[in-house]
Short mmCIF file of N, CA and C in Angstrom, two decimals:
data_model
loop_
_atom_site.label_atom_id
_atom_site.label_comp_id
_atom_site.label_asym_id
_atom_site.label_seq_id
_atom_site.Cartn_x
_atom_site.Cartn_y
_atom_site.Cartn_z
N UNK A 1 -21.44 41.62 -4.77
CA UNK A 1 -20.48 40.68 -5.33
C UNK A 1 -19.36 41.44 -6.01
N UNK A 2 -18.16 41.01 -5.81
CA UNK A 2 -17.00 41.64 -6.40
C UNK A 2 -16.91 41.23 -7.88
N UNK A 3 -16.88 42.22 -8.76
CA UNK A 3 -16.84 41.91 -10.19
C UNK A 3 -15.47 41.39 -10.62
N UNK A 4 -14.46 41.54 -9.78
CA UNK A 4 -13.12 41.05 -10.11
C UNK A 4 -12.93 39.58 -9.74
N UNK A 5 -13.90 39.01 -9.08
CA UNK A 5 -13.81 37.62 -8.69
C UNK A 5 -13.88 36.73 -9.92
N UNK A 6 -12.94 35.80 -10.03
CA UNK A 6 -12.93 34.86 -11.14
C UNK A 6 -13.79 33.66 -10.77
N UNK A 7 -14.72 33.37 -11.61
CA UNK A 7 -15.59 32.21 -11.39
C UNK A 7 -15.12 31.10 -12.31
N UNK A 8 -14.76 29.98 -11.72
CA UNK A 8 -14.33 28.82 -12.48
C UNK A 8 -15.56 28.01 -12.84
N UNK A 9 -15.71 27.76 -14.11
CA UNK A 9 -16.84 26.95 -14.55
C UNK A 9 -16.53 25.48 -14.35
N UNK A 10 -17.48 24.77 -13.82
CA UNK A 10 -17.36 23.33 -13.65
C UNK A 10 -18.37 22.68 -14.57
N UNK A 11 -17.85 21.82 -15.45
CA UNK A 11 -18.74 21.11 -16.37
C UNK A 11 -18.83 19.65 -15.92
N UNK A 12 -20.04 19.22 -15.65
CA UNK A 12 -20.28 17.83 -15.26
C UNK A 12 -20.52 16.99 -16.51
N UNK A 13 -19.97 15.79 -16.50
CA UNK A 13 -20.21 14.86 -17.60
C UNK A 13 -20.71 13.54 -17.02
N UNK A 14 -21.55 12.89 -17.77
CA UNK A 14 -22.14 11.62 -17.35
C UNK A 14 -21.27 10.46 -17.83
N UNK A 15 -21.57 9.28 -17.33
CA UNK A 15 -20.77 8.09 -17.59
C UNK A 15 -20.49 7.82 -19.07
N UNK A 16 -21.47 7.92 -19.97
CA UNK A 16 -21.16 7.65 -21.38
C UNK A 16 -20.03 8.53 -21.93
N UNK A 17 -19.99 9.79 -21.52
CA UNK A 17 -18.92 10.67 -22.00
C UNK A 17 -17.60 10.33 -21.33
N UNK A 18 -17.63 9.96 -20.06
CA UNK A 18 -16.40 9.54 -19.37
C UNK A 18 -15.81 8.33 -20.09
N UNK A 19 -16.67 7.37 -20.43
CA UNK A 19 -16.22 6.18 -21.15
C UNK A 19 -15.63 6.55 -22.50
N UNK A 20 -16.28 7.46 -23.20
CA UNK A 20 -15.81 7.89 -24.51
C UNK A 20 -14.45 8.59 -24.41
N UNK A 21 -14.29 9.46 -23.41
CA UNK A 21 -13.05 10.21 -23.26
C UNK A 21 -11.87 9.33 -22.84
N UNK A 22 -12.15 8.28 -22.07
CA UNK A 22 -11.07 7.48 -21.50
C UNK A 22 -10.85 6.15 -22.19
N UNK A 23 -11.88 5.64 -22.84
CA UNK A 23 -11.78 4.31 -23.43
C UNK A 23 -11.94 3.20 -22.41
N UNK A 24 -12.30 3.55 -21.19
CA UNK A 24 -12.49 2.56 -20.12
C UNK A 24 -13.95 2.13 -20.06
N UNK A 25 -14.17 0.96 -19.50
CA UNK A 25 -15.52 0.46 -19.30
C UNK A 25 -16.07 0.90 -17.96
N UNK A 26 -17.36 0.69 -17.79
CA UNK A 26 -18.05 1.11 -16.57
C UNK A 26 -17.43 0.51 -15.31
N UNK A 27 -17.24 -0.79 -15.30
CA UNK A 27 -16.70 -1.46 -14.11
C UNK A 27 -15.32 -0.93 -13.77
N UNK A 28 -14.47 -0.77 -14.77
CA UNK A 28 -13.10 -0.29 -14.54
C UNK A 28 -13.11 1.12 -13.98
N UNK A 29 -13.97 1.98 -14.49
CA UNK A 29 -14.05 3.36 -14.00
C UNK A 29 -14.41 3.36 -12.52
N UNK A 30 -15.42 2.62 -12.15
CA UNK A 30 -15.84 2.59 -10.75
C UNK A 30 -14.79 1.93 -9.85
N UNK A 31 -14.15 0.86 -10.33
CA UNK A 31 -13.10 0.22 -9.54
C UNK A 31 -11.94 1.18 -9.29
N UNK A 32 -11.50 1.84 -10.35
CA UNK A 32 -10.37 2.77 -10.22
C UNK A 32 -10.72 3.95 -9.33
N UNK A 33 -11.94 4.45 -9.45
CA UNK A 33 -12.38 5.57 -8.60
C UNK A 33 -12.39 5.13 -7.13
N UNK A 34 -12.88 3.92 -6.87
CA UNK A 34 -12.91 3.39 -5.50
C UNK A 34 -11.50 3.19 -4.94
N UNK A 35 -10.54 2.89 -5.82
CA UNK A 35 -9.15 2.69 -5.40
C UNK A 35 -8.35 3.99 -5.36
N UNK A 36 -8.99 5.11 -5.72
CA UNK A 36 -8.31 6.39 -5.73
C UNK A 36 -7.42 6.61 -6.94
N UNK A 37 -7.62 5.81 -7.99
CA UNK A 37 -6.80 5.89 -9.20
C UNK A 37 -7.47 6.64 -10.33
N UNK A 38 -8.68 7.11 -10.09
CA UNK A 38 -9.46 7.82 -11.10
C UNK A 38 -10.30 8.85 -10.36
N UNK A 39 -10.61 9.98 -11.00
CA UNK A 39 -11.43 10.99 -10.31
C UNK A 39 -12.75 10.41 -9.81
N UNK A 40 -13.10 10.78 -8.62
CA UNK A 40 -14.35 10.31 -8.02
C UNK A 40 -15.54 11.03 -8.64
N UNK A 41 -16.65 10.32 -8.70
CA UNK A 41 -17.88 10.93 -9.20
C UNK A 41 -18.44 11.87 -8.14
N UNK A 42 -19.27 12.80 -8.61
CA UNK A 42 -19.94 13.77 -7.74
C UNK A 42 -21.42 13.41 -7.73
N UNK A 43 -21.99 13.30 -6.56
CA UNK A 43 -23.41 12.98 -6.45
C UNK A 43 -24.22 14.25 -6.74
N UNK A 44 -25.05 14.19 -7.76
CA UNK A 44 -25.87 15.33 -8.16
C UNK A 44 -27.26 15.27 -7.57
N UNK A 45 -27.70 14.09 -7.28
CA UNK A 45 -29.04 13.89 -6.74
C UNK A 45 -29.12 12.51 -6.13
N UNK A 46 -30.31 12.13 -5.75
CA UNK A 46 -30.50 10.85 -5.08
C UNK A 46 -30.01 9.67 -5.93
N UNK A 47 -30.25 9.73 -7.23
CA UNK A 47 -29.86 8.63 -8.12
C UNK A 47 -29.07 9.11 -9.33
N UNK A 48 -28.30 10.18 -9.14
CA UNK A 48 -27.57 10.75 -10.27
C UNK A 48 -26.16 11.14 -9.86
N UNK A 49 -25.19 10.67 -10.64
CA UNK A 49 -23.80 11.06 -10.43
C UNK A 49 -23.21 11.56 -11.74
N UNK A 50 -22.14 12.31 -11.62
CA UNK A 50 -21.42 12.81 -12.79
C UNK A 50 -19.97 13.00 -12.39
N UNK A 51 -19.13 13.25 -13.37
CA UNK A 51 -17.73 13.53 -13.13
C UNK A 51 -17.44 14.95 -13.57
N UNK A 52 -16.41 15.54 -13.01
CA UNK A 52 -15.99 16.87 -13.41
C UNK A 52 -15.08 16.69 -14.63
N UNK A 53 -15.47 17.28 -15.73
CA UNK A 53 -14.78 17.07 -17.00
C UNK A 53 -13.30 17.42 -16.91
N UNK A 54 -12.97 18.53 -16.27
CA UNK A 54 -11.56 18.93 -16.19
C UNK A 54 -10.73 17.90 -15.44
N UNK A 55 -11.31 17.24 -14.44
CA UNK A 55 -10.58 16.20 -13.70
C UNK A 55 -10.33 14.97 -14.58
N UNK A 56 -11.32 14.60 -15.38
CA UNK A 56 -11.16 13.46 -16.28
C UNK A 56 -10.11 13.78 -17.34
N UNK A 57 -10.14 14.98 -17.88
CA UNK A 57 -9.16 15.37 -18.89
C UNK A 57 -7.75 15.43 -18.30
N UNK A 58 -7.64 15.89 -17.06
CA UNK A 58 -6.35 15.90 -16.38
C UNK A 58 -5.83 14.47 -16.19
N UNK A 59 -6.72 13.57 -15.82
CA UNK A 59 -6.35 12.16 -15.67
C UNK A 59 -5.82 11.63 -17.01
N UNK A 60 -6.49 11.99 -18.12
CA UNK A 60 -6.03 11.58 -19.45
C UNK A 60 -4.63 12.12 -19.72
N UNK A 61 -4.41 13.40 -19.44
CA UNK A 61 -3.09 14.01 -19.67
C UNK A 61 -2.02 13.30 -18.85
N UNK A 62 -2.34 12.96 -17.62
CA UNK A 62 -1.38 12.24 -16.77
C UNK A 62 -1.01 10.89 -17.37
N UNK A 63 -1.98 10.18 -17.96
CA UNK A 63 -1.70 8.89 -18.58
C UNK A 63 -0.75 9.08 -19.76
N UNK A 64 -0.97 10.12 -20.57
CA UNK A 64 -0.11 10.37 -21.72
C UNK A 64 1.30 10.71 -21.25
N UNK A 65 1.40 11.55 -20.23
CA UNK A 65 2.71 11.92 -19.70
C UNK A 65 3.46 10.70 -19.20
N UNK A 66 2.77 9.84 -18.47
CA UNK A 66 3.42 8.62 -17.97
C UNK A 66 3.85 7.71 -19.12
N UNK A 67 3.01 7.56 -20.11
CA UNK A 67 3.32 6.69 -21.24
C UNK A 67 4.49 7.23 -22.04
N UNK A 68 4.48 8.52 -22.30
CA UNK A 68 5.55 9.12 -23.09
C UNK A 68 6.86 9.13 -22.32
N UNK A 69 6.81 9.42 -21.05
CA UNK A 69 8.01 9.41 -20.22
C UNK A 69 8.61 8.03 -20.15
N UNK A 70 7.74 7.03 -19.99
CA UNK A 70 8.18 5.64 -19.90
C UNK A 70 8.76 5.19 -21.22
N UNK A 71 8.11 5.52 -22.33
CA UNK A 71 8.59 5.14 -23.66
C UNK A 71 9.93 5.79 -23.94
N UNK A 72 10.07 7.05 -23.54
CA UNK A 72 11.31 7.79 -23.77
C UNK A 72 12.45 7.13 -23.00
N UNK A 73 12.22 6.73 -21.76
CA UNK A 73 13.24 6.06 -20.95
C UNK A 73 13.62 4.72 -21.57
N UNK A 74 12.65 3.97 -22.08
CA UNK A 74 12.95 2.69 -22.71
C UNK A 74 13.80 2.89 -23.94
N UNK A 75 13.50 3.91 -24.74
CA UNK A 75 14.26 4.19 -25.95
C UNK A 75 15.70 4.53 -25.61
N UNK A 76 15.90 5.31 -24.56
CA UNK A 76 17.26 5.68 -24.14
C UNK A 76 18.03 4.44 -23.68
N UNK A 77 17.37 3.53 -22.97
CA UNK A 77 18.03 2.33 -22.49
C UNK A 77 18.40 1.42 -23.65
N UNK A 78 17.55 1.31 -24.65
CA UNK A 78 17.84 0.47 -25.80
C UNK A 78 19.00 1.04 -26.62
N UNK A 79 19.12 2.36 -26.66
CA UNK A 79 20.17 3.01 -27.43
C UNK A 79 21.53 2.86 -26.76
N UNK A 80 21.56 2.61 -25.46
CA UNK A 80 22.82 2.49 -24.72
C UNK A 80 23.54 1.21 -25.00
#
């Protein structure tokens, strides 16, 4: 194995933590994931799924960016 190879750590999180991080409910998370609007869960076993924490956090950052960008545009329009 090459010692210079960078290994990216993947941290899996279960539904309760996804809900805590996003403020979304179970049904909404699954609906949005099915619609391609939220990171898809990863099947860990026959009856176990989890999400990749970095993907959920990126989704959160995208929501903030959209909200701030939208708010900024509204403020500029009101000032005109």
